[in-house]
CSV table of C-alpha atoms in Angstrom, one decimal:
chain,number,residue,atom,x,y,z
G,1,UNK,CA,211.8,35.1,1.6
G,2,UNK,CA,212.5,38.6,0.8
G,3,UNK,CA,209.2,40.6,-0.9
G,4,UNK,CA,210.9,40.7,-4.2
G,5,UNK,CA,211.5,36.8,-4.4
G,6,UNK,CA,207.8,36.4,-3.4
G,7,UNK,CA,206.7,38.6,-5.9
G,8,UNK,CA,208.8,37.1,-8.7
G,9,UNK,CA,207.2,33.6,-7.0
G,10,UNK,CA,204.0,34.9,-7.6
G,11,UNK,CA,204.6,35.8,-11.3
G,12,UNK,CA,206.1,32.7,-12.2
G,13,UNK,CA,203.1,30.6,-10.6
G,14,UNK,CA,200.7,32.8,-12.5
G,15,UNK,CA,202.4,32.5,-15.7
G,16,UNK,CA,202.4,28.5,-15.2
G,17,UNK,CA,199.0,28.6,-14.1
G,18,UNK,CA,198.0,31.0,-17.4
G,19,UNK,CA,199.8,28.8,-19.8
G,20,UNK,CA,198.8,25.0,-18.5
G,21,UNK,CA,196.0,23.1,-19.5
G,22,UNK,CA,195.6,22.0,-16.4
G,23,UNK,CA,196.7,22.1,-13.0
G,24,UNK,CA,196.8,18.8,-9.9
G,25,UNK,CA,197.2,19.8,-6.2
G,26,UNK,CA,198.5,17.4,-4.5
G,27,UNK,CA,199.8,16.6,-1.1
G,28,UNK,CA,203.1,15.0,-0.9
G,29,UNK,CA,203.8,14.8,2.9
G,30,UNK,CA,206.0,11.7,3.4
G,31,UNK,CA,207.6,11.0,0.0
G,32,UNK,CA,211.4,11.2,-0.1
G,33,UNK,CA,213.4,13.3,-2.9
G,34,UNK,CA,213.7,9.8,-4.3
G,35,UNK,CA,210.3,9.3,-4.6
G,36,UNK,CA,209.5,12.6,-6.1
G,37,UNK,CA,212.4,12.7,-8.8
G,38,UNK,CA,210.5,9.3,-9.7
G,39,UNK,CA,207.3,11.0,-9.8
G,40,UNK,CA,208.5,14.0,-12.1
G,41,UNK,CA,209.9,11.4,-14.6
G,42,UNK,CA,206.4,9.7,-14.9
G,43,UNK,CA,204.6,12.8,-15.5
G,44,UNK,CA,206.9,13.0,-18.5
G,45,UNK,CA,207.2,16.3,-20.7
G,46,UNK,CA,204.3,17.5,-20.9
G,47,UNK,CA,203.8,18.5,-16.6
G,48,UNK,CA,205.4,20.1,-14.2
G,49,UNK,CA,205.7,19.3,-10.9
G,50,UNK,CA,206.2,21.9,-8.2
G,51,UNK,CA,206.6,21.9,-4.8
G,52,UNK,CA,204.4,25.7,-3.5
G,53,UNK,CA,204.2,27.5,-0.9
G,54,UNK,CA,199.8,27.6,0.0
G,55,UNK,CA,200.0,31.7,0.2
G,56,UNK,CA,201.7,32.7,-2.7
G,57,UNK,CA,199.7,30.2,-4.6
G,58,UNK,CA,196.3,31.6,-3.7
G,59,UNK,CA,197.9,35.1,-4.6
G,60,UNK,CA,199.0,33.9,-8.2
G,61,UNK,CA,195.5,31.4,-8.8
G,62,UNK,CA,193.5,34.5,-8.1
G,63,UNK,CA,195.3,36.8,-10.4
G,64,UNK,CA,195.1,34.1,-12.7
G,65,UNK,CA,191.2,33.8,-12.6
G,66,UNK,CA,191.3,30.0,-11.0
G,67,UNK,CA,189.9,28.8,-8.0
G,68,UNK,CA,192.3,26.7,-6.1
G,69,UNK,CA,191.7,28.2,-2.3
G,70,UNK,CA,190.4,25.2,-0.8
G,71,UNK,CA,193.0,22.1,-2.0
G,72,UNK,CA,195.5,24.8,-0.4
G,73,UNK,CA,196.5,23.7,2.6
G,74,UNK,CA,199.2,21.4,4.2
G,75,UNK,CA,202.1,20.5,2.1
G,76,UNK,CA,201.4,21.2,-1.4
G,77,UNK,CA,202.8,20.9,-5.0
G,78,UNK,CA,201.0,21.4,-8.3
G,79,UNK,CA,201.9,19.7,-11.3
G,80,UNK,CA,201.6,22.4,-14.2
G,81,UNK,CA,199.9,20.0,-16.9
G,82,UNK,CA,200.6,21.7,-20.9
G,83,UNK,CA,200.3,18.3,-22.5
G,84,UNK,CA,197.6,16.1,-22.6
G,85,UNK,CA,195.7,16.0,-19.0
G,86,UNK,CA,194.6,12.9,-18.9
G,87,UNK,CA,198.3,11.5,-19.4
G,88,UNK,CA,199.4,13.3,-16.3
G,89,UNK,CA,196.1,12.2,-14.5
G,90,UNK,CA,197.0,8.7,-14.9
G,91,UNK,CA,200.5,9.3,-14.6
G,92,UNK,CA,199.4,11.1,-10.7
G,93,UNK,CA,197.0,8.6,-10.3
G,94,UNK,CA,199.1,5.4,-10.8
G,95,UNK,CA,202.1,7.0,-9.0
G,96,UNK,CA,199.8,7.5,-6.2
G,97,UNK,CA,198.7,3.9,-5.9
G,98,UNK,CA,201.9,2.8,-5.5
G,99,UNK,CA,203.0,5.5,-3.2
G,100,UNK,CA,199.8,6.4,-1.0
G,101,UNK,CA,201.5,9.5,1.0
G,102,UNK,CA,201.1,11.2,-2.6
G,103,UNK,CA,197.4,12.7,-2.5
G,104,UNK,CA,195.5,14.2,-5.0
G,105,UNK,CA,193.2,16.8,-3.5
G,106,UNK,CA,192.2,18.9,-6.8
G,107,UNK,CA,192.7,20.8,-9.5
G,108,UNK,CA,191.5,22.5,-12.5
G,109,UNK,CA,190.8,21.7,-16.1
G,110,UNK,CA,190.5,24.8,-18.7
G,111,UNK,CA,189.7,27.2,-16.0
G,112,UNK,CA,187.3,24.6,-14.8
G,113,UNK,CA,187.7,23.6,-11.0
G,114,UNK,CA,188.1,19.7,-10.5
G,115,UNK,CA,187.6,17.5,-7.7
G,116,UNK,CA,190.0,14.7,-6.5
G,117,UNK,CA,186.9,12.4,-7.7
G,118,UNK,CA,187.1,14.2,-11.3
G,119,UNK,CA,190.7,14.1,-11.5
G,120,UNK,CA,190.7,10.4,-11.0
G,121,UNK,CA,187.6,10.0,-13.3
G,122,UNK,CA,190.0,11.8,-16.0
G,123,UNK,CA,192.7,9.0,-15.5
G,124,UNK,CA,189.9,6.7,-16.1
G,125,UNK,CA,189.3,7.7,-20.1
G,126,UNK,CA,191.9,7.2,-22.5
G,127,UNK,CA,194.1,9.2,-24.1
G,128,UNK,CA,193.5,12.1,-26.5
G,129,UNK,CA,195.2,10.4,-29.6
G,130,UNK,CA,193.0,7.0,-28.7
G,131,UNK,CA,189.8,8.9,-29.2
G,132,UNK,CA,190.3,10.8,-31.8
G,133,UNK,CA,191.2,7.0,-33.7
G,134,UNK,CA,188.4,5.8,-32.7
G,135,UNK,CA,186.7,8.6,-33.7
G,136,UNK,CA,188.1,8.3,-37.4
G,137,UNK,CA,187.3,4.7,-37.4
G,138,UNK,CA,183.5,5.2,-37.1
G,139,UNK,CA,183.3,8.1,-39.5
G,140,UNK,CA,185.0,6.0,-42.1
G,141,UNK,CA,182.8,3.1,-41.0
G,142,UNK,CA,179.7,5.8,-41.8
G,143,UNK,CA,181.1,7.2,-45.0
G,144,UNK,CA,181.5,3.6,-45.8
G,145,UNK,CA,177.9,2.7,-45.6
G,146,UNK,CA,177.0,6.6,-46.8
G,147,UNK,CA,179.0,5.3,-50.3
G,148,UNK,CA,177.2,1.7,-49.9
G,149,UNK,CA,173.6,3.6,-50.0
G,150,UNK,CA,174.5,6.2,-52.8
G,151,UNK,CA,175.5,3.4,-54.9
G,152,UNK,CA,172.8,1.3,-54.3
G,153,UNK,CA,170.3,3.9,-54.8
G,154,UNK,CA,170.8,3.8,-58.7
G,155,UNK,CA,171.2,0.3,-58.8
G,156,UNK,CA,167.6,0.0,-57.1
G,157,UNK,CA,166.2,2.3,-59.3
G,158,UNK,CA,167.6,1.0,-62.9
G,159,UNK,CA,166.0,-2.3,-61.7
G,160,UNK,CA,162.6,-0.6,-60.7
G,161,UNK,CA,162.6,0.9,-64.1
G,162,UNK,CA,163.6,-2.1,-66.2
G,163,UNK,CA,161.3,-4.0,-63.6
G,164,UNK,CA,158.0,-1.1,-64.8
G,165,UNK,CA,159.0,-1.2,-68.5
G,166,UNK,CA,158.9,-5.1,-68.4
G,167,UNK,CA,155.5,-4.7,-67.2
G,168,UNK,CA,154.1,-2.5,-69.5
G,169,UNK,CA,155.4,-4.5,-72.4
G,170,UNK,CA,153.7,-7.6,-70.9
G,171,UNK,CA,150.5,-5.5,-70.1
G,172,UNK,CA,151.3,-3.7,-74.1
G,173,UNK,CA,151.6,-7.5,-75.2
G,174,UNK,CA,148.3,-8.6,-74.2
G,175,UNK,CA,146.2,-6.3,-75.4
């Protein structure tokens, strides 16, 4: 590759690496063209995947201020993740259970370096839309008893008063 193509390489991986979410290394030694156009289809929109060369990618994840060095090694491709991460971690994840020559050997998350542990851990939870409904569902359930106790607070105390006024006309009564 002439220096000018691996510079323009280099540029383009940064850029990818710059604008993603997050990034999976994987190793894909052993999966046919077949196999991989499958695999780009399940990672949907929102990921890339890339087949990279290890040197050029080590050039472009330091300029981009990411730690990749040590998932660099053997046949590689990253897939560029701008979307949701945890969609393309189960999309990698599930691919791979069916097709065990695809290996996930690490990544990063937000600048954060992930292991092939993490990664699969990140597969585990559910998806971003999922929490943030479940998340809505118990703040409403909250505001809900929030309202119940406001309401219930006047309530409490109209009958405390009536209760204390009945008293004192009792007590007023008997003397």
């Amino acid at each position: 590759m002439a220096t000018s193509d691996k510079i323009a390489a280099v540029e383009e991986i940064t850029e990818k690496l710059r604008n993603s979410n997050a990034a999976v290394v994987t190793s894909y030694t052993g999966l046919t063209v077949a196999q991989l156009k499958q695999l780009r289809r399940s990672l949907g929109e929102n990921a890339q995947y890339r087949v990279v060369k290890n040197t050029l990618t080590k050039i472009a994840a330091n300029e981009a201020g990411i730690q990749l060095d040590e998932h660099l090694s053997g046949s590689t491709a990253v897939a560029f993740v701008t979307g949701d991460p945890v969609e393309a971690a189960k999309g990698l994840r599930d691919f791979a259970k069916d097709n065990p020559s695809l290996v996930i050997k690490g990544g990063v998350l937000e600048g954060k370096a992930l292991s092939a542990d993490e990664i699969k851990k990140l597969a585990d939870l559910e998806s971003r839309e999922v929490l943030l409904a479940k998340l809505a569902g118990a703040m409403k359930g909250k505001q809900s008893q929030a309202a119940a106790l406001f309401q219930a607070l006047p309530s409490k105390f109209v009958r405390t008063a009536e209760a204390l006024r009945a008293k004192q006309a009792e007590q007023g009564g008997a003397e």
